Short mmCIF file of C-alpha atoms in Angstrom, two decimals:
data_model
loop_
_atom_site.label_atom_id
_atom_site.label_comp_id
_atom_site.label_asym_id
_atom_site.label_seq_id
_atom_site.Cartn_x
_atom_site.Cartn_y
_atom_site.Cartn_z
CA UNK A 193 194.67 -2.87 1.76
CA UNK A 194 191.27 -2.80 0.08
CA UNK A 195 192.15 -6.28 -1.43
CA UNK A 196 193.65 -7.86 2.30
CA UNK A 197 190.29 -6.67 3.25
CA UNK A 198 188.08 -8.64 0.52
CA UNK A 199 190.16 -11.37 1.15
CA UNK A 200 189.76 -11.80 5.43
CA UNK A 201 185.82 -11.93 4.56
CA UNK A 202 186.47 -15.04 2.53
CA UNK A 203 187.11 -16.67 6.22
CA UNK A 204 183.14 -15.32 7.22
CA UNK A 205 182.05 -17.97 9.24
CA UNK A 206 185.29 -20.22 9.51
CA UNK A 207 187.60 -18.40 11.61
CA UNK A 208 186.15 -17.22 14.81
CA UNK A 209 186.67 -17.17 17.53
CA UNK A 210 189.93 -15.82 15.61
CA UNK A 211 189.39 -12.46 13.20
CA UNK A 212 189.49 -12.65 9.73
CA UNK A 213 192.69 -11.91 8.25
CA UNK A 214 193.69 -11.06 4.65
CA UNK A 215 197.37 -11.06 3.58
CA UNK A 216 198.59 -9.31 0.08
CA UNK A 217 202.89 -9.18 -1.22
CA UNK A 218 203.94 -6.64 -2.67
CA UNK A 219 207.13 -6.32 -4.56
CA UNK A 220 207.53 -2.96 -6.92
CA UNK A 221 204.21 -2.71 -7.54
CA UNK A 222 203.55 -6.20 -8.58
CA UNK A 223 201.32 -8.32 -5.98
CA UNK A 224 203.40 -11.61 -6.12
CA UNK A 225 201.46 -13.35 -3.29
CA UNK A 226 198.00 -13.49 -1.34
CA UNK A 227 196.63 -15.33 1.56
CA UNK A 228 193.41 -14.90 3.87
CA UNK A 229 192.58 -17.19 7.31
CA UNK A 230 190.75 -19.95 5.63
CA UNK A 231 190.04 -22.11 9.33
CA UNK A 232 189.89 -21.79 12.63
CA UNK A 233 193.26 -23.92 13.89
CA UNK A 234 194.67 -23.62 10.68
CA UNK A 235 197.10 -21.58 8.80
CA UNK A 236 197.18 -17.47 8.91
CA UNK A 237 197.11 -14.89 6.43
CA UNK A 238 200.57 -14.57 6.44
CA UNK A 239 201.66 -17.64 6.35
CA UNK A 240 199.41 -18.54 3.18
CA UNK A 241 199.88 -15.27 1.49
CA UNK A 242 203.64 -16.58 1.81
CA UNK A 243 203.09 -20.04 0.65
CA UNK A 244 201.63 -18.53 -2.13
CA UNK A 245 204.61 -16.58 -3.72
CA UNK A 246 205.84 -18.76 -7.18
CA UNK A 247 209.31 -20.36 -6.98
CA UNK A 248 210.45 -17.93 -9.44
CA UNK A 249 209.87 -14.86 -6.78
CA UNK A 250 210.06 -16.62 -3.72
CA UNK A 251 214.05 -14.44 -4.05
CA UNK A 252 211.77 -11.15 -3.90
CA UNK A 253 210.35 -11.98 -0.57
CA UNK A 254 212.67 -10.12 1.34
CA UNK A 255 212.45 -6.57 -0.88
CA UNK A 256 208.93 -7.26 -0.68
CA UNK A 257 205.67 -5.25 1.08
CA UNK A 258 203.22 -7.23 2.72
CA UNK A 259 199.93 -5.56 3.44
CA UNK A 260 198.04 -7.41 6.47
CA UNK A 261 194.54 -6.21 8.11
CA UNK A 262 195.33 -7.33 11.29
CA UNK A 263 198.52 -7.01 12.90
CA UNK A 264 200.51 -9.72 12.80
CA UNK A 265 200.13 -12.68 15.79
CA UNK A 266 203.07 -12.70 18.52
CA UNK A 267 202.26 -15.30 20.72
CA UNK A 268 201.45 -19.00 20.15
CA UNK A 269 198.26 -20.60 19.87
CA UNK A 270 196.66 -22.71 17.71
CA UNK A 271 200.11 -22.01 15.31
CA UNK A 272 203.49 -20.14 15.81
CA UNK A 273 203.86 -15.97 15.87
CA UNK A 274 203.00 -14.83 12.60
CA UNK A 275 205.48 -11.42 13.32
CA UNK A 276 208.80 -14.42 13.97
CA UNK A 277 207.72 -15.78 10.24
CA UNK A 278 208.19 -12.10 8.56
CA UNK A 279 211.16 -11.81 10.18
CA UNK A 280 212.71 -15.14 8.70
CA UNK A 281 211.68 -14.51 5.56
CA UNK A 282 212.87 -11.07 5.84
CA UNK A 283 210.57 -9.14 4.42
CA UNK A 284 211.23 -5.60 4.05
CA UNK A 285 208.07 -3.96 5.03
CA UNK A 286 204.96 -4.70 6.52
CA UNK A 287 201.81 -2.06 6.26
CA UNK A 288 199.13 -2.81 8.79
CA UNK A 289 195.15 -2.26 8.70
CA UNK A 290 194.63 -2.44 12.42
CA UNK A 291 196.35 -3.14 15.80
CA UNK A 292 195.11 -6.59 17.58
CA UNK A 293 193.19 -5.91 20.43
CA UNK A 294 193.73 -9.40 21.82
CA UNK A 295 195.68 -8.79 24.81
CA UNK A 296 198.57 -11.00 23.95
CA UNK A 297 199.07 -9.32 21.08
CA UNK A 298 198.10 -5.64 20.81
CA UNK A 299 201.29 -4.32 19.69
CA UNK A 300 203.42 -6.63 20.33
CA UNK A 301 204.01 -7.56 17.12
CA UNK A 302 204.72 -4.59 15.96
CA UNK A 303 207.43 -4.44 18.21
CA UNK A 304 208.66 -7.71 16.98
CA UNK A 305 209.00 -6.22 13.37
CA UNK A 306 210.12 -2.94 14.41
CA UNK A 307 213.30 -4.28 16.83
CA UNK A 308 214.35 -6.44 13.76
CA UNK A 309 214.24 -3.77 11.17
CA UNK A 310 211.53 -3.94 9.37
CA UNK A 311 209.89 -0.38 8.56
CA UNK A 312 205.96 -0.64 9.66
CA UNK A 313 202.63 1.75 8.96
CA UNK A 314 199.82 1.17 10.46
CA UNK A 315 195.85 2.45 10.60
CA UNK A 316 195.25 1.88 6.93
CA UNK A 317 191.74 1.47 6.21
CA UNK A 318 191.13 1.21 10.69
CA UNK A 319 187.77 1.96 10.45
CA UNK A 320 187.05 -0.32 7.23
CA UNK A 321 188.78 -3.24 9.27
CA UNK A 322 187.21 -2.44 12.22
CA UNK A 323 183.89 -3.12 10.90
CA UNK A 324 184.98 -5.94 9.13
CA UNK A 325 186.14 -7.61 12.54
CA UNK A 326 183.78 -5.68 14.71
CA UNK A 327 182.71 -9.37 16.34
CA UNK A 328 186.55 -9.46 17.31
CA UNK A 329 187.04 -5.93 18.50
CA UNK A 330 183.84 -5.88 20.71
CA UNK A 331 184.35 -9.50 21.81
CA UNK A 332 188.30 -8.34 23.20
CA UNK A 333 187.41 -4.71 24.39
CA UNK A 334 183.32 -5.38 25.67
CA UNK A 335 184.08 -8.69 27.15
CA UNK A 336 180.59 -9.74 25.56
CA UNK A 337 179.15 -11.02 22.06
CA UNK A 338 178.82 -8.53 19.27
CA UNK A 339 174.93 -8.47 19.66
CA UNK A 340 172.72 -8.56 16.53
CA UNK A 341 169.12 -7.95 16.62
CA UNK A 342 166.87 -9.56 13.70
CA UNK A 343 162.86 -9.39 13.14
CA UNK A 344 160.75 -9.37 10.39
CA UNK A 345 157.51 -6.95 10.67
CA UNK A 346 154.42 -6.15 8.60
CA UNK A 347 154.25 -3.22 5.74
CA UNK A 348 152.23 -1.40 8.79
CA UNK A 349 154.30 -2.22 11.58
CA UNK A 350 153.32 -4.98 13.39
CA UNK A 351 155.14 -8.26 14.67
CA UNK A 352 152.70 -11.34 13.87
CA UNK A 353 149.18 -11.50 14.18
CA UNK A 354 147.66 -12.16 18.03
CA UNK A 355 147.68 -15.90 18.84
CA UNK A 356 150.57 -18.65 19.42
CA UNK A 357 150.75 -19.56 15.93
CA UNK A 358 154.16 -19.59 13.25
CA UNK A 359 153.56 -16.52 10.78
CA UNK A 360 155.87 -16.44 7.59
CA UNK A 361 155.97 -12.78 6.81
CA UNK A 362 158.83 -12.76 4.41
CA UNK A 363 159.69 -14.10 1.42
CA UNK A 364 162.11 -16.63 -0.05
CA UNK A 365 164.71 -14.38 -0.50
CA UNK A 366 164.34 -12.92 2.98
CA UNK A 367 164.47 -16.49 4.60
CA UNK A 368 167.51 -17.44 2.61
CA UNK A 369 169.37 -14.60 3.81
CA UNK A 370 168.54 -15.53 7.27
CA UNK A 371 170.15 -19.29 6.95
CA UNK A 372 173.39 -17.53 5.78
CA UNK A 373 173.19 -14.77 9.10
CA UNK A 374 173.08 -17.96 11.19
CA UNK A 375 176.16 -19.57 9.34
CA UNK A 376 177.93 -16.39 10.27
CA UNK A 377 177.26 -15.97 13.86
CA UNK A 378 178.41 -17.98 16.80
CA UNK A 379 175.09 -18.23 18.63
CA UNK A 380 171.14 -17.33 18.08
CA UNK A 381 168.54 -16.84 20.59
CA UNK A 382 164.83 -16.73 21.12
CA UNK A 383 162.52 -16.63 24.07
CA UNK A 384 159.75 -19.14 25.64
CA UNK A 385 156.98 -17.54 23.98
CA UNK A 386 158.77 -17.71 20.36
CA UNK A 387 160.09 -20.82 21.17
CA UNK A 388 156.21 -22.04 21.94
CA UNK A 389 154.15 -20.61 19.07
CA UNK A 390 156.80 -21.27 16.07
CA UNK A 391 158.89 -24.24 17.60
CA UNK A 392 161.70 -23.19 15.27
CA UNK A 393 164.70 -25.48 14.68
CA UNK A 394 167.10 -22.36 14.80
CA UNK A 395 169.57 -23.85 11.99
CA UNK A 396 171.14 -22.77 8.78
CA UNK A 397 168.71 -25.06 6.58
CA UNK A 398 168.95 -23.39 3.31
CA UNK A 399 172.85 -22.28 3.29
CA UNK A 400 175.38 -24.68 3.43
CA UNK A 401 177.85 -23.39 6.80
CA UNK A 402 178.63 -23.75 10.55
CA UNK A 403 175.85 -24.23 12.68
CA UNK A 404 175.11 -22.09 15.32
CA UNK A 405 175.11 -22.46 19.13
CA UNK A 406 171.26 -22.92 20.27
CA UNK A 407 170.12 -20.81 23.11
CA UNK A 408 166.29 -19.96 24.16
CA UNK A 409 165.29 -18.71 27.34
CA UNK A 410 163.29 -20.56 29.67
CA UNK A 411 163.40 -19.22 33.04
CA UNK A 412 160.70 -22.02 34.68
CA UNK A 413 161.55 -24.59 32.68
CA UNK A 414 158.15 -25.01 30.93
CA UNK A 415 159.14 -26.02 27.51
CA UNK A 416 157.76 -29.20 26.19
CA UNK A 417 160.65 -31.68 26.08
CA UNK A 418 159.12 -32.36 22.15
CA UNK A 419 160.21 -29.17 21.16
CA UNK A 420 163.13 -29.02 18.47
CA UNK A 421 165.29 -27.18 20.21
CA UNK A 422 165.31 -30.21 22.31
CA UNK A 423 165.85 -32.59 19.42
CA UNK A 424 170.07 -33.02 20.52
CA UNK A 425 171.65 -32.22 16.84
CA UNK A 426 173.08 -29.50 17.57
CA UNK A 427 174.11 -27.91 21.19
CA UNK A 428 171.56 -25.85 23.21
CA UNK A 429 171.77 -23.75 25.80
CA UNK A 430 168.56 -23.12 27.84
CA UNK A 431 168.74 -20.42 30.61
CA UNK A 432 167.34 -20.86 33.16
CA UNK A 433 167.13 -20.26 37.08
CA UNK A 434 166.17 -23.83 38.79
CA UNK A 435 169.39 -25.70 37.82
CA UNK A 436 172.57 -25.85 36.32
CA UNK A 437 172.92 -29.33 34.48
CA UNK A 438 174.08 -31.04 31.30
CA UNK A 439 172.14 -33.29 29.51
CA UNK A 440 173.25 -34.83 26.33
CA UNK A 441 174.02 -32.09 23.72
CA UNK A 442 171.32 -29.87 26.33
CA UNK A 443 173.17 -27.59 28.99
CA UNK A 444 170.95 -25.77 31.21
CA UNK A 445 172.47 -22.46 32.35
CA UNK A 446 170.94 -21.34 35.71
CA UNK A 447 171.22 -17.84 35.86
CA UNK A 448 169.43 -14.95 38.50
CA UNK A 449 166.57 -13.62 36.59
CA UNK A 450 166.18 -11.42 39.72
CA UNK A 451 169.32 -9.86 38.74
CA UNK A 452 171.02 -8.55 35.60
CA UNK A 453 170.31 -12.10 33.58
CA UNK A 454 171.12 -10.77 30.37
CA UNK A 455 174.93 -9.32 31.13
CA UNK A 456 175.36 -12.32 33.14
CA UNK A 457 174.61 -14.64 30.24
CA UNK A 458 176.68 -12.52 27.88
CA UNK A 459 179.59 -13.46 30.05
CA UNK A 460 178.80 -16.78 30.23
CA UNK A 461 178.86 -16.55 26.79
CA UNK A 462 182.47 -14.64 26.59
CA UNK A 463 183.89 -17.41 28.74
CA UNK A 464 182.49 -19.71 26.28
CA UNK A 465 184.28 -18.15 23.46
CA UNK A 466 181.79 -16.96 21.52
CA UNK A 467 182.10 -14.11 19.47
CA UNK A 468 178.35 -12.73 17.72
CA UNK A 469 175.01 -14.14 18.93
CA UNK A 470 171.52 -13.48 16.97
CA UNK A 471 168.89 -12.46 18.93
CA UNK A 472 165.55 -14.04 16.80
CA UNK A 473 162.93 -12.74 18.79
CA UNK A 474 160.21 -12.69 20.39
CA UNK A 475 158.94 -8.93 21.02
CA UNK A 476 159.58 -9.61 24.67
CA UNK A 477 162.98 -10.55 24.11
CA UNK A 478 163.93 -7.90 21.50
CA UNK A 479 162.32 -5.42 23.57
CA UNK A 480 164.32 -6.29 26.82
CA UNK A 481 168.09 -6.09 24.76
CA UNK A 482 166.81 -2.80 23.06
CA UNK A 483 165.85 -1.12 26.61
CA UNK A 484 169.64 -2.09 27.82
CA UNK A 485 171.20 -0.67 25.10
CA UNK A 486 172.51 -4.00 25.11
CA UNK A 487 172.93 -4.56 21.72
CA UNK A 488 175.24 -3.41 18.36
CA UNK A 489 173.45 -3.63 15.30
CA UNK A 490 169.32 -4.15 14.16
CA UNK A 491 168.17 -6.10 10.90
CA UNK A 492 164.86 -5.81 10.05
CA UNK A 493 162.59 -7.15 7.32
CA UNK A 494 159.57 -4.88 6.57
CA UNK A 495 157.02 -7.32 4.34
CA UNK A 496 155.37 -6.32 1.79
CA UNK A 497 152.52 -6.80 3.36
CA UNK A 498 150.01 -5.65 6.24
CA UNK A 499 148.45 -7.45 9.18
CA UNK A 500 145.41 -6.32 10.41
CA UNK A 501 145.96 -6.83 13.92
CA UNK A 502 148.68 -7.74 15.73
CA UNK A 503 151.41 -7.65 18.59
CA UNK A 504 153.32 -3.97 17.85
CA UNK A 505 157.18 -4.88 16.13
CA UNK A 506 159.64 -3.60 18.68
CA UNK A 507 160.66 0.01 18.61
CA UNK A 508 164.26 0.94 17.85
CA UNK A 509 166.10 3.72 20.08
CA UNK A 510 169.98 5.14 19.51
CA UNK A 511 169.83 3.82 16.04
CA UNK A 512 171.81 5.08 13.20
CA UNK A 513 170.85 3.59 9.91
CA UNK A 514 173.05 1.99 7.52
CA UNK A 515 171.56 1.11 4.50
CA UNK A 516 168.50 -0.28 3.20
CA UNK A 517 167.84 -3.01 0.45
CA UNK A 518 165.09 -4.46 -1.37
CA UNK A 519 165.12 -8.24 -1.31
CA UNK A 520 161.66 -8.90 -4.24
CA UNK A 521 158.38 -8.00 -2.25
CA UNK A 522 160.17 -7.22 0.89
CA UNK A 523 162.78 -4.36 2.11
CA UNK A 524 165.53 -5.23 4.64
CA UNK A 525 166.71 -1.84 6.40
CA UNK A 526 169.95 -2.54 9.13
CA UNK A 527 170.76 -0.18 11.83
CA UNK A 528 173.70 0.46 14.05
CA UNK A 529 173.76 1.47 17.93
CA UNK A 530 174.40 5.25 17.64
CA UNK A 531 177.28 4.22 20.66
CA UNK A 532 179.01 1.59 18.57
CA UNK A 533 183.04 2.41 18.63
CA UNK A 534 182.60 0.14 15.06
CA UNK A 535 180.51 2.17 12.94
CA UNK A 536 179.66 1.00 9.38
CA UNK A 537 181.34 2.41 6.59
CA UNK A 538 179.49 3.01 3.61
CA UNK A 539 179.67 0.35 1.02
CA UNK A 540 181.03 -2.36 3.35
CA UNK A 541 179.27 -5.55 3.44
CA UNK A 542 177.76 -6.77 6.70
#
C-alpha cells in the first residue's frame, strides 16, 4: 500500500478535481503490474496498473491482489466504473487504502466487488491516504477548498517593511518552492493592498506545471486596470460587491462583503470545482482566514534575516506543527489546523 501511495502522488497537480490514485498487482508475492492516475479525463489507476501486467502474466490476473488507495470508481464519468473492470478481469482480491467520499461512490464499489465474489479489506494506511488526498476528502465532506495559508516573515517576526513597496525576503530556494505550491493547487489568492504594492503575476514561473486559477480581492473595484492580474493569460477572478460580469479571461464575482464573503466565495469556489486554493497574503487577508478558523494548513518562510520595522507577520492560532525544514539561509516551518479530520502523518510529503 505504501507503494499505491508513492505512486497516486505522481498525479500531484494533474488529476484534480479527481484524487490521486495509485494501483499495485499482486500475484504470490510478486508485483506483476502498477498504475497511478496520470490525467484528469484520462485513464485510472486500475485500469493502467492493468494495462501494465506483461503478456506472459496477463493468465495471473485473476489469482491476483490488487492494492488500490482509493476505492475503486462505480459510476461513470469522465471513463467507465473502475469496480465493473476488476470484476471482468476477475481478479481475486482487492485491498483498499480508503473509502471514496464522493457521494456516487462511497461504498459502492465495494459492494460491486463484494456481490461478485471478490474478498475485500479496507482502511490500510486511512490516515496516510487521507493526507495524501486531503484536497479530495475536505473538498467532498467541507463542501469548500482545502485552504492553505503561505507567508514569508523576517528572522524577528515581521511581514515587510512599512510602505507599498515589493520586498523579497526569501531566497532562491524558497521562491522556487513557491512556483511548484502554485502548480499543485487549484487556485491562489491575494488582497487589494498586496495586489497594489507587489503587483504580482501569481503564476508558476520557475516550475514547469498547471497554472493556477487567479483570484484577488477587490471589494470597490479600485485596482488599476494595468495591473498583471489584469493582463488576460490566465483566468482571474476578482471579488467584488458592485457587479457580477465577465470580461475576457476576467470574471468579476460580486459577493456581500456585509455578510460572510469569505464562506460565500468558498462555495462559489466548490461549485466551480475547485479543490485547494493558496491564500498569498496580505496580513489583512491572512489575518481575516486565520480569525475564521477558516483554513487547513499554514506554510511559512522565516528569512534569515531581520527588518527593522515593519507591519507584524500574522499570528497563528489552533496550530499543530508538522515539521520544519531548512531551505539555505531560510527555514520553512508548516502547520496544521489543530481541527483538521486529515492530520499529517509523520514523514509524508506535503
Amino acid at each position: 500500500m505504501k507503494r499505491c501511495l508513492e505512486l497516486a502522488a505522481l498525479g500531484k497537480g494533474h488529476v484534480a478535481p479527481n484524487p490521486m490514485v495509485g494501483a499495485v498487482l499482486v500475484h504470490n508475492g510478486r508485483v506483476i503490474g502498477e498504475g497511478w492516475h496520470r490525467q484528469y479525463g484520462e485513464a485510472h489507476a486500475e485500469v493502467n496498473c492493468l494495462a501494465n501486467v506483461a503478456d506472459a502474466d496477463k493468465h495471473l490476473i485473476a489469482e491476483s491482489t490488487m492494492y488500490v488507495s482509493l476505492e475503486p470508481c462505480a459510476h461513470t464519468g469522465k471513463t467507465p466504473p473502475c469496480a465493473n473492470r476488476l470484476v471482468a478481469e476477475k481478479v481475486k482480491e482487492v485491498i483498499v487504502c480508503n473509502i471514496d467520499p464522493f457521494e456516487k461512490v462511497g461504498g459502492k464499489g465495494l459492494e460491486i466487488l463484494q456481490q461478485n465474489n471478490i474478498a475485500t479489506t479496507t482502511q490500510v494506511l486511512d490516515a496516510e491516504g487521507k493526507w495524501l488526498n486531503r484536497r479530495f476528502y475536505t473538498f467532498h465532506q467541507q463542501q469548500r477548498p482545502y485552504i492553505i495559508l503561505k507567508w514569508a516573515q523576517s528572522g524577528n517576526g515581521y511581514f515587510a517593511p512599512y510602505g507599498n513597496k515589493r520586498y523579497q525576503l526569501t531566497n532562491a530556494y524558497c521562491q522556487t518552492l513557491v512556483h511548484k505550491w502554485r502548480t499543485e493547487e487549484a487556485a491562489i489568492m491575494v488582497g487589494t493592498n498586496t495586489a497594489l504594492a507587489d503587483d504580482p503575476q501569481l503564476t508558476a514561473r520557475l516550475w514547469q506545471g498547471k497554472q493556477p486559477l487567479r483570484i484577488v480581492i477587490d471589494r470597490s473595484l479600485i485596482l488599476p486596470a494595468n495591473l498583471k492580474l489584469f493582463n488576460n493569460e490566465m483566468p482571474t477572478w476578482v471579488v467584488n460587491d458592485k457587479k457580477e460580469e465577465q470580461a475576457g479571461n476576467t470574471s468579476y464575482i460580486k459577493l456581500d462583503f456585509d455578510g460572510d464573503m469569505l464562506q460565500a466565495l468558498m462555495a462559489k469556489l466548490h461549485a466551480a470545482n475547485i479543490l485547494s486554493i493558496i491564500i498569498e497574503g496580505g496580513t489583512k487577508l491572512l489575518d481575516s482566514f486565520i480569525k475564521r478558523g477558516l483554513w487547513d494548513e499554514a506554510r511559512v518562510f522565516t528569512a534569515g534575516k531581520d527588518i527593522d520595522r515593519g507591519l507584524q507577520a500574522p499570528l497563528l492560532v489552533a496550530a499543530q506543527k508538522a515539521f520544519s525544514t531548512t531551505l539555505g539561509t531560510d527555514v520553512l516551518d508548516v502547520y496544521i489546523n489543530k481541527k483538521s479530520p486529515y492530520p499529517y502523518v509523520q514523514g509524508m510529503e506535503l
